JSON list of N, CA and C in Angstrom, two decimals:
[
{"chain": "A", "resi": 1, "resn": "GLU", "atom": "N", "xyz": [11.63, 5.37, 13.61]},
{"chain": "A", "resi": 1, "resn": "GLU", "atom": "CA", "xyz": [11.91, 4.30, 14.47]},
{"chain": "A", "resi": 1, "resn": "GLU", "atom": "C", "xyz": [10.83, 4.46, 15.63]},
{"chain": "A", "resi": 2, "resn": "ARG", "atom": "N", "xyz": [10.41, 3.28, 16.24]},
{"chain": "A", "resi": 2, "resn": "ARG", "atom": "CA", "xyz": [9.46, 3.20, 17.31]},
{"chain": "A", "resi": 2, "resn": "ARG", "atom": "C", "xyz": [9.80, 1.87, 17.97]},
{"chain": "A", "resi": 3, "resn": "ASP", "atom": "N", "xyz": [10.06, 1.98, 19.33]},
{"chain": "A", "resi": 3, "resn": "ASP", "atom": "CA", "xyz": [10.50, 0.82, 20.15]},
{"chain": "A", "resi": 3, "resn": "ASP", "atom": "C", "xyz": [11.75, 0.11, 19.45]},
{"chain": "A", "resi": 4, "resn": "GLY", "atom": "N", "xyz": [12.69, 0.78, 18.79]},
{"chain": "A", "resi": 4, "resn": "GLY", "atom": "CA", "xyz": [13.81, 0.20, 18.10]},
{"chain": "A", "resi": 4, "resn": "GLY", "atom": "C", "xyz": [13.57, -0.45, 16.86]},
{"chain": "A", "resi": 5, "resn": "LYS", "atom": "N", "xyz": [12.32, -0.30, 16.38]},
{"chain": "A", "resi": 5, "resn": "LYS", "atom": "CA", "xyz": [11.96, -0.93, 15.01]},
{"chain": "A", "resi": 5, "resn": "LYS", "atom": "C", "xyz": [11.57, 0.10, 13.96]},
{"chain": "A", "resi": 6, "resn": "LEU", "atom": "N", "xyz": [11.84, -0.20, 12.75]},
{"chain": "A", "resi": 6, "resn": "LEU", "atom": "CA", "xyz": [11.32, 0.80, 11.69]},
{"chain": "A", "resi": 6, "resn": "LEU", "atom": "C", "xyz": [9.90, 0.69, 11.77]},
{"chain": "A", "resi": 7, "resn": "SER", "atom": "N", "xyz": [9.24, 1.84, 11.83]},
{"chain": "A", "resi": 7, "resn": "SER", "atom": "CA", "xyz": [7.65, 1.80, 11.91]},
{"chain": "A", "resi": 7, "resn": "SER", "atom": "C", "xyz": [7.26, 3.10, 11.19]},
{"chain": "A", "resi": 8, "resn": "PHE", "atom": "N", "xyz": [6.03, 3.10, 10.73]},
{"chain": "A", "resi": 8, "resn": "PHE", "atom": "CA", "xyz": [5.25, 4.19, 9.97]},
{"chain": "A", "resi": 8, "resn": "PHE", "atom": "C", "xyz": [3.93, 4.32, 10.60]},
{"chain": "A", "resi": 9, "resn": "GLN", "atom": "N", "xyz": [3.65, 5.63, 10.74]},
{"chain": "A", "resi": 9, "resn": "GLN", "atom": "CA", "xyz": [2.25, 5.86, 11.01]},
{"chain": "A", "resi": 9, "resn": "GLN", "atom": "C", "xyz": [1.38, 5.93, 9.90]},
{"chain": "A", "resi": 10, "resn": "VAL", "atom": "N", "xyz": [0.15, 5.38, 10.07]},
{"chain": "A", "resi": 10, "resn": "VAL", "atom": "CA", "xyz": [-0.77, 5.20, 8.88]},
{"chain": "A", "resi": 10, "resn": "VAL", "atom": "C", "xyz": [-1.79, 6.43, 8.67]},
{"chain": "A", "resi": 11, "resn": "LYS", "atom": "N", "xyz": [-2.23, 6.54, 7.63]},
{"chain": "A", "resi": 11, "resn": "LYS", "atom": "CA", "xyz": [-3.31, 7.54, 7.26]},
{"chain": "A", "resi": 11, "resn": "LYS", "atom": "C", "xyz": [-4.01, 7.23, 5.91]},
{"chain": "A", "resi": 12, "resn": "LYS", "atom": "N", "xyz": [-5.29, 7.08, 6.21]},
{"chain": "A", "resi": 12, "resn": "LYS", "atom": "CA", "xyz": [-6.08, 6.71, 4.94]},
{"chain": "A", "resi": 12, "resn": "LYS", "atom": "C", "xyz": [-5.88, 7.77, 3.80]},
{"chain": "A", "resi": 13, "resn": "VAL", "atom": "N", "xyz": [-5.80, 7.31, 2.73]},
{"chain": "A", "resi": 13, "resn": "VAL", "atom": "CA", "xyz": [-5.67, 8.21, 1.47]},
{"chain": "A", "resi": 13, "resn": "VAL", "atom": "C", "xyz": [-6.61, 7.72, 0.39]},
{"chain": "A", "resi": 14, "resn": "PRO", "atom": "N", "xyz": [-7.39, 8.68, -0.18]},
{"chain": "A", "resi": 14, "resn": "PRO", "atom": "CA", "xyz": [-8.40, 8.24, -1.21]},
{"chain": "A", "resi": 14, "resn": "PRO", "atom": "C", "xyz": [-7.46, 8.06, -2.58]},
{"chain": "A", "resi": 15, "resn": "VAL", "atom": "N", "xyz": [-7.99, 6.91, -3.18]},
{"chain": "A", "resi": 15, "resn": "VAL", "atom": "CA", "xyz": [-7.23, 6.67, -4.38]},
{"chain": "A", "resi": 15, "resn": "VAL", "atom": "C", "xyz": [-8.20, 6.15, -5.47]},
{"chain": "A", "resi": 16, "resn": "SER", "atom": "N", "xyz": [-7.78, 6.46, -6.77]},
{"chain": "A", "resi": 16, "resn": "SER", "atom": "CA", "xyz": [-8.60, 5.94, -7.87]},
{"chain": "A", "resi": 16, "resn": "SER", "atom": "C", "xyz": [-8.08, 4.68, -8.39]},
{"chain": "A", "resi": 17, "resn": "LEU", "atom": "N", "xyz": [-8.98, 3.67, -8.77]},
{"chain": "A", "resi": 17, "resn": "LEU", "atom": "CA", "xyz": [-8.52, 2.45, -9.24]},
{"chain": "A", "resi": 17, "resn": "LEU", "atom": "C", "xyz": [-8.64, 2.50, -10.74]},
{"chain": "A", "resi": 18, "resn": "GLY", "atom": "N", "xyz": [-7.74, 1.86, -11.51]},
{"chain": "A", "resi": 18, "resn": "GLY", "atom": "CA", "xyz": [-7.87, 1.80, -12.88]},
{"chain": "A", "resi": 18, "resn": "GLY", "atom": "C", "xyz": [-7.89, 0.32, -13.34]},
{"chain": "A", "resi": 19, "resn": "GLU", "atom": "N", "xyz": [-7.24, 0.02, -14.30]},
{"chain": "A", "resi": 19, "resn": "GLU", "atom": "CA", "xyz": [-7.21, -1.42, -15.03]},
{"chain": "A", "resi": 19, "resn": "GLU", "atom": "C", "xyz": [-6.94, -2.54, -13.91]},
{"chain": "A", "resi": 20, "resn": "GLU", "atom": "N", "xyz": [-7.72, -3.63, -14.01]},
{"chain": "A", "resi": 20, "resn": "GLU", "atom": "CA", "xyz": [-7.44, -4.95, -13.36]},
{"chain": "A", "resi": 20, "resn": "GLU", "atom": "C", "xyz": [-6.75, -5.82, -14.25]},
{"chain": "A", "resi": 21, "resn": "ARG", "atom": "N", "xyz": [-5.81, -6.51, -13.67]},
{"chain": "A", "resi": 21, "resn": "ARG", "atom": "CA", "xyz": [-4.92, -7.50, -14.31]},
{"chain": "A", "resi": 21, "resn": "ARG", "atom": "C", "xyz": [-4.72, -8.75, -13.30]},
{"chain": "A", "resi": 22, "resn": "GLU", "atom": "N", "xyz": [-5.28, -9.87, -13.84]},
{"chain": "A", "resi": 22, "resn": "GLU", "atom": "CA", "xyz": [-5.11, -11.00, -13.01]},
{"chain": "A", "resi": 22, "resn": "GLU", "atom": "C", "xyz": [-5.63, -10.72, -11.51]},
{"chain": "A", "resi": 23, "resn": "TYR", "atom": "N", "xyz": [-4.66, -10.77, -10.58]},
{"chain": "A", "resi": 23, "resn": "TYR", "atom": "CA", "xyz": [-5.07, -10.50, -9.22]},
{"chain": "A", "resi": 23, "resn": "TYR", "atom": "C", "xyz": [-4.49, -9.24, -8.73]},
{"chain": "A", "resi": 24, "resn": "GLN", "atom": "N", "xyz": [-4.34, -8.33, -9.58]},
{"chain": "A", "resi": 24, "resn": "GLN", "atom": "CA", "xyz": [-3.84, -6.93, -9.34]},
{"chain": "A", "resi": 24, "resn": "GLN", "atom": "C", "xyz": [-4.64, -5.80, -9.93]},
{"chain": "A", "resi": 25, "resn": "VAL", "atom": "N", "xyz": [-4.70, -4.64, -9.10]},
{"chain": "A", "resi": 25, "resn": "VAL", "atom": "CA", "xyz": [-5.49, -3.66, -9.75]},
{"chain": "A", "resi": 25, "resn": "VAL", "atom": "C", "xyz": [-4.44, -2.29, -9.63]},
{"chain": "A", "resi": 26, "resn": "VAL", "atom": "N", "xyz": [-4.50, -1.58, -10.85]},
{"chain": "A", "resi": 26, "resn": "VAL", "atom": "CA", "xyz": [-3.68, -0.45, -11.03]},
{"chain": "A", "resi": 26, "resn": "VAL", "atom": "C", "xyz": [-4.30, 0.66, -10.07]},
{"chain": "A", "resi": 27, "resn": "ILE", "atom": "N", "xyz": [-3.37, 1.34, -9.20]},
{"chain": "A", "resi": 27, "resn": "ILE", "atom": "CA", "xyz": [-3.88, 2.51, -8.51]},
{"chain": "A", "resi": 27, "resn": "ILE", "atom": "C", "xyz": [-3.51, 3.76, -9.42]},
{"chain": "A", "resi": 28, "resn": "SER", "atom": "N", "xyz": [-4.37, 4.27, -10.11]},
{"chain": "A", "resi": 28, "resn": "SER", "atom": "CA", "xyz": [-4.28, 5.38, -11.20]},
{"chain": "A", "resi": 28, "resn": "SER", "atom": "C", "xyz": [-3.97, 6.81, -10.49]},
{"chain": "A", "resi": 29, "resn": "GLN", "atom": "N", "xyz": [-4.60, 6.98, -9.30]},
{"chain": "A", "resi": 29, "resn": "GLN", "atom": "CA", "xyz": [-4.37, 8.33, -8.78]},
{"chain": "A", "resi": 29, "resn": "GLN", "atom": "C", "xyz": [-4.42, 8.15, -7.24]},
{"chain": "A", "resi": 30, "resn": "GLY", "atom": "N", "xyz": [-3.69, 9.13, -6.55]},
{"chain": "A", "resi": 30, "resn": "GLY", "atom": "CA", "xyz": [-3.81, 9.42, -5.06]},
{"chain": "A", "resi": 30, "resn": "GLY", "atom": "C", "xyz": [-2.59, 8.88, -4.25]},
{"chain": "A", "resi": 31, "resn": "LEU", "atom": "N", "xyz": [-1.57, 8.16, -4.99]},
{"chain": "A", "resi": 31, "resn": "LEU", "atom": "CA", "xyz": [-0.29, 7.82, -4.31]},
{"chain": "A", "resi": 31, "resn": "LEU", "atom": "C", "xyz": [0.76, 8.65, -4.99]},
{"chain": "A", "resi": 32, "resn": "GLN", "atom": "N", "xyz": [1.93, 8.84, -4.05]},
{"chain": "A", "resi": 32, "resn": "GLN", "atom": "CA", "xyz": [3.04, 9.52, -4.52]},
{"chain": "A", "resi": 32, "resn": "GLN", "atom": "C", "xyz": [4.09, 8.54, -4.64]},
{"chain": "A", "resi": 33, "resn": "ALA", "atom": "N", "xyz": [5.22, 8.84, -5.39]},
{"chain": "A", "resi": 33, "resn": "ALA", "atom": "CA", "xyz": [6.47, 8.01, -5.41]},
{"chain": "A", "resi": 33, "resn": "ALA", "atom": "C", "xyz": [7.06, 7.81, -3.93]},
{"chain": "A", "resi": 34, "resn": "GLY", "atom": "N", "xyz": [7.16, 6.58, -3.55]},
{"chain": "A", "resi": 34, "resn": "GLY", "atom": "CA", "xyz": [7.79, 6.33, -2.32]},
{"chain": "A", "resi": 34, "resn": "GLY", "atom": "C", "xyz": [6.88, 5.98, -1.23]},
{"chain": "A", "resi": 35, "resn": "ASP", "atom": "N", "xyz": [5.42, 6.30, -1.64]},
{"chain": "A", "resi": 35, "resn": "ASP", "atom": "CA", "xyz": [4.49, 6.07, -0.51]},
{"chain": "A", "resi": 35, "resn": "ASP", "atom": "C", "xyz": [4.51, 4.37, -0.17]},
{"chain": "A", "resi": 36, "resn": "LYS", "atom": "N", "xyz": [4.23, 4.15, 1.04]},
{"chain": "A", "resi": 36, "resn": "LYS", "atom": "CA", "xyz": [4.12, 2.74, 1.55]},
{"chain": "A", "resi": 36, "resn": "LYS", "atom": "C", "xyz": [2.68, 2.27, 1.61]},
{"chain": "A", "resi": 37, "resn": "ILE", "atom": "N", "xyz": [2.36, 1.08, 1.21]},
{"chain": "A", "resi": 37, "resn": "ILE", "atom": "CA", "xyz": [0.88, 0.70, 1.21]},
{"chain": "A", "resi": 37, "resn": "ILE", "atom": "C", "xyz": [0.77, -0.56, 2.16]},
{"chain": "A", "resi": 38, "resn": "VAL", "atom": "N", "xyz": [-0.26, -0.55, 2.94]},
{"chain": "A", "resi": 38, "resn": "VAL", "atom": "CA", "xyz": [-0.70, -1.48, 3.78]},
{"chain": "A", "resi": 38, "resn": "VAL", "atom": "C", "xyz": [-1.47, -2.75, 2.94]},
{"chain": "A", "resi": 39, "resn": "THR", "atom": "N", "xyz": [-0.88, -3.91, 2.83]},
{"chain": "A", "resi": 39, "resn": "THR", "atom": "CA", "xyz": [-1.61, -4.80, 2.02]},
{"chain": "A", "resi": 39, "resn": "THR", "atom": "C", "xyz": [-2.24, -5.93, 2.71]},
{"chain": "A", "resi": 40, "resn": "SER", "atom": "N", "xyz": [-2.21, -5.89, 4.03]},
{"chain": "A", "resi": 40, "resn": "SER", "atom": "CA", "xyz": [-2.83, -7.04, 4.99]},
{"chain": "A", "resi": 40, "resn": "SER", "atom": "C", "xyz": [-3.05, -6.30, 6.39]},
{"chain": "A", "resi": 41, "resn": "GLY", "atom": "N", "xyz": [-4.34, -6.60, 6.94]},
{"chain": "A", "resi": 41, "resn": "GLY", "atom": "CA", "xyz": [-4.72, -6.09, 8.13]},
{"chain": "A", "resi": 41, "resn": "GLY", "atom": "C", "xyz": [-5.40, -4.51, 7.98]},
{"chain": "A", "resi": 42, "resn": "GLN", "atom": "N", "xyz": [-5.42, -3.96, 6.88]},
{"chain": "A", "resi": 42, "resn": "GLN", "atom": "CA", "xyz": [-5.70, -2.64, 6.86]},
{"chain": "A", "resi": 42, "resn": "GLN", "atom": "C", "xyz": [-7.08, -2.21, 7.43]},
{"chain": "A", "resi": 43, "resn": "LEU", "atom": "N", "xyz": [-8.07, -3.32, 7.43]},
{"chain": "A", "resi": 43, "resn": "LEU", "atom": "CA", "xyz": [-9.49, -3.00, 7.90]},
{"chain": "A", "resi": 43, "resn": "LEU", "atom": "C", "xyz": [-9.37, -2.78, 9.32]},
{"chain": "A", "resi": 44, "resn": "LYS", "atom": "N", "xyz": [-8.47, -3.14, 10.16]},
{"chain": "A", "resi": 44, "resn": "LYS", "atom": "CA", "xyz": [-8.17, -2.85, 11.60]},
{"chain": "A", "resi": 44, "resn": "LYS", "atom": "C", "xyz": [-7.63, -1.76, 11.84]},
{"chain": "A", "resi": 45, "resn": "LEU", "atom": "N", "xyz": [-6.99, -0.82, 10.93]},
{"chain": "A", "resi": 45, "resn": "LEU", "atom": "CA", "xyz": [-6.19, 0.19, 11.20]},
{"chain": "A", "resi": 45, "resn": "LEU", "atom": "C", "xyz": [-7.10, 1.52, 11.23]},
{"chain": "A", "resi": 46, "resn": "GLU", "atom": "N", "xyz": [-6.68, 2.53, 12.04]},
{"chain": "A", "resi": 46, "resn": "GLU", "atom": "CA", "xyz": [-7.14, 3.84, 12.09]},
{"chain": "A", "resi": 46, "resn": "GLU", "atom": "C", "xyz": [-6.16, 4.88, 11.87]},
{"chain": "A", "resi": 47, "resn": "ASP", "atom": "N", "xyz": [-6.49, 5.98, 11.29]},
{"chain": "A", "resi": 47, "resn": "ASP", "atom": "CA", "xyz": [-5.55, 7.09, 11.07]},
{"chain": "A", "resi": 47, "resn": "ASP", "atom": "C", "xyz": [-4.59, 7.29, 12.36]},
{"chain": "A", "resi": 48, "resn": "GLY", "atom": "N", "xyz": [-3.36, 7.35, 12.28]},
{"chain": "A", "resi": 48, "resn": "GLY", "atom": "CA", "xyz": [-2.35, 7.51, 13.36]},
{"chain": "A", "resi": 48, "resn": "GLY", "atom": "C", "xyz": [-1.83, 6.35, 14.06]},
{"chain": "A", "resi": 49, "resn": "ASP", "atom": "N", "xyz": [-2.43, 5.14, 13.56]},
{"chain": "A", "resi": 49, "resn": "ASP", "atom": "CA", "xyz": [-1.84, 3.74, 14.09]},
{"chain": "A", "resi": 49, "resn": "ASP", "atom": "C", "xyz": [-0.39, 3.75, 13.55]},
{"chain": "A", "resi": 50, "resn": "TRP", "atom": "N", "xyz": [0.33, 2.95, 14.33]},
{"chain": "A", "resi": 50, "resn": "TRP", "atom": "CA", "xyz": [1.79, 2.71, 13.89]},
{"chain": "A", "resi": 50, "resn": "TRP", "atom": "C", "xyz": [1.84, 1.23, 13.37]},
{"chain": "A", "resi": 51, "resn": "VAL", "atom": "N", "xyz": [2.62, 0.99, 12.36]},
{"chain": "A", "resi": 51, "resn": "VAL", "atom": "CA", "xyz": [2.68, -0.29, 11.81]},
{"chain": "A", "resi": 51, "resn": "VAL", "atom": "C", "xyz": [4.22, -0.60, 11.51]},
{"chain": "A", "resi": 52, "resn": "THR", "atom": "N", "xyz": [4.65, -1.76, 11.62]},
{"chain": "A", "resi": 52, "resn": "THR", "atom": "CA", "xyz": [6.05, -2.12, 11.35]},
{"chain": "A", "resi": 52, "resn": "THR", "atom": "C", "xyz": [5.93, -3.01, 10.03]},
{"chain": "A", "resi": 53, "resn": "PRO", "atom": "N", "xyz": [6.65, -2.54, 9.04]},
{"chain": "A", "resi": 53, "resn": "PRO", "atom": "CA", "xyz": [6.80, -3.31, 7.73]},
{"chain": "A", "resi": 53, "resn": "PRO", "atom": "C", "xyz": [7.07, -4.74, 7.91]},
{"chain": "A", "resi": 54, "resn": "GLN", "atom": "N", "xyz": [6.59, -5.51, 7.14]},
{"chain": "A", "resi": 54, "resn": "GLN", "atom": "CA", "xyz": [6.85, -6.96, 7.23]},
{"chain": "A", "resi": 54, "resn": "GLN", "atom": "C", "xyz": [7.27, -7.25, 5.48]},
{"chain": "A", "resi": 55, "resn": "PRO", "atom": "N", "xyz": [7.83, -8.29, 5.35]},
{"chain": "A", "resi": 55, "resn": "PRO", "atom": "CA", "xyz": [8.20, -8.72, 3.84]},
{"chain": "A", "resi": 55, "resn": "PRO", "atom": "C", "xyz": [6.84, -9.02, 3.19]},
{"chain": "A", "resi": 56, "resn": "SER", "atom": "N", "xyz": [6.81, -8.74, 1.85]},
{"chain": "A", "resi": 56, "resn": "SER", "atom": "CA", "xyz": [5.70, -9.03, 1.00]},
{"chain": "A", "resi": 56, "resn": "SER", "atom": "C", "xyz": [6.06, -9.69, -0.18]},
{"chain": "A", "resi": 57, "resn": "GLU", "atom": "N", "xyz": [5.21, -10.63, -0.58]},
{"chain": "A", "resi": 57, "resn": "GLU", "atom": "CA", "xyz": [5.33, -11.18, -1.95]},
{"chain": "A", "resi": 57, "resn": "GLU", "atom": "C", "xyz": [4.74, -10.46, -3.04]},
{"chain": "A", "resi": 58, "resn": "LEU", "atom": "N", "xyz": [3.98, -9.38, -2.64]},
{"chain": "A", "resi": 58, "resn": "LEU", "atom": "CA", "xyz": [3.36, -8.66, -3.86]},
{"chain": "A", "resi": 58, "resn": "LEU", "atom": "C", "xyz": [4.45, -7.80, -4.63]},
{"chain": "A", "resi": 59, "resn": "LYS", "atom": "N", "xyz": [4.27, -7.84, -5.88]},
{"chain": "A", "resi": 59, "resn": "LYS", "atom": "CA", "xyz": [5.18, -7.11, -6.82]},
{"chain": "A", "resi": 59, "resn": "LYS", "atom": "C", "xyz": [4.51, -6.11, -7.55]},
{"chain": "A", "resi": 60, "resn": "PRO", "atom": "N", "xyz": [5.03, -4.89, -7.61]},
{"chain": "A", "resi": 60, "resn": "PRO", "atom": "CA", "xyz": [4.15, -3.89, -8.50]},
{"chain": "A", "resi": 60, "resn": "PRO", "atom": "C", "xyz": [4.28, -4.26, -9.95]},
{"chain": "A", "resi": 61, "resn": "LEU", "atom": "N", "xyz": [3.28, -3.74, -10.73]},
{"chain": "A", "resi": 61, "resn": "LEU", "atom": "CA", "xyz": [3.07, -4.08, -11.97]},
{"chain": "A", "resi": 61, "resn": "LEU", "atom": "C", "xyz": [4.35, -3.35, -12.64]},
{"chain": "A", "resi": 62, "resn": "THR", "atom": "N", "xyz": [4.95, -4.11, -13.75]},
{"chain": "A", "resi": 62, "resn": "THR", "atom": "CA", "xyz": [6.27, -3.54, -14.33]},
{"chain": "A", "resi": 62, "resn": "THR", "atom": "C", "xyz": [5.91, -2.91, -15.68]},
{"chain": "A", "resi": 63, "resn": "GLU", "atom": "N", "xyz": [4.55, -3.01, -16.16]},
{"chain": "A", "resi": 63, "resn": "GLU", "atom": "CA", "xyz": [4.27, -2.42, -17.39]},
{"chain": "A", "resi": 63, "resn": "GLU", "atom": "C", "xyz": [3.17, -1.29, -17.20]},
{"chain": "A", "resi": 64, "resn": "PRO", "atom": "N", "xyz": [3.30, -0.15, -18.06]},
{"chain": "A", "resi": 64, "resn": "PRO", "atom": "CA", "xyz": [2.09, 0.70, -17.71]},
{"chain": "A", "resi": 64, "resn": "PRO", "atom": "C", "xyz": [0.92, 0.18, -18.06]},
{"chain": "A", "resi": 65, "resn": "PRO", "atom": "N", "xyz": [-0.12, 0.64, -17.44]},
{"chain": "A", "resi": 65, "resn": "PRO", "atom": "CA", "xyz": [-1.50, 0.42, -17.83]},
{"chain": "A", "resi": 65, "resn": "PRO", "atom": "C", "xyz": [-1.90, 0.69, -19.33]},
{"chain": "A", "resi": 66, "resn": "LEU", "atom": "N", "xyz": [-2.67, -0.24, -19.79]},
{"chain": "A", "resi": 66, "resn": "LEU", "atom": "CA", "xyz": [-3.01, -0.22, -21.30]},
{"chain": "A", "resi": 66, "resn": "LEU", "atom": "C", "xyz": [-4.17, 0.87, -21.31]},
{"chain": "A", "resi": 67, "resn": "ASP", "atom": "N", "xyz": [-4.41, 1.76, -22.30]},
{"chain": "A", "resi": 67, "resn": "ASP", "atom": "CA", "xyz": [-5.31, 2.75, -22.50]},
{"chain": "A", "resi": 67, "resn": "ASP", "atom": "C", "xyz": [-6.53, 2.17, -23.28]}
]
């Protein structure tokens, strides 16, 4: 918590991209279960910045990637 709000400190993490599906891309390596992902405004962030989560309409893929 920071300033009475749920907040997280950001850190850039290298990832590997996999299959593309419509407007989504599978992240095949580099994330762990429970990691949070910044989906908007990430180009303005630097390691160590604080962010407060906002609701997102993005949904994770529910099917495993095709081989």
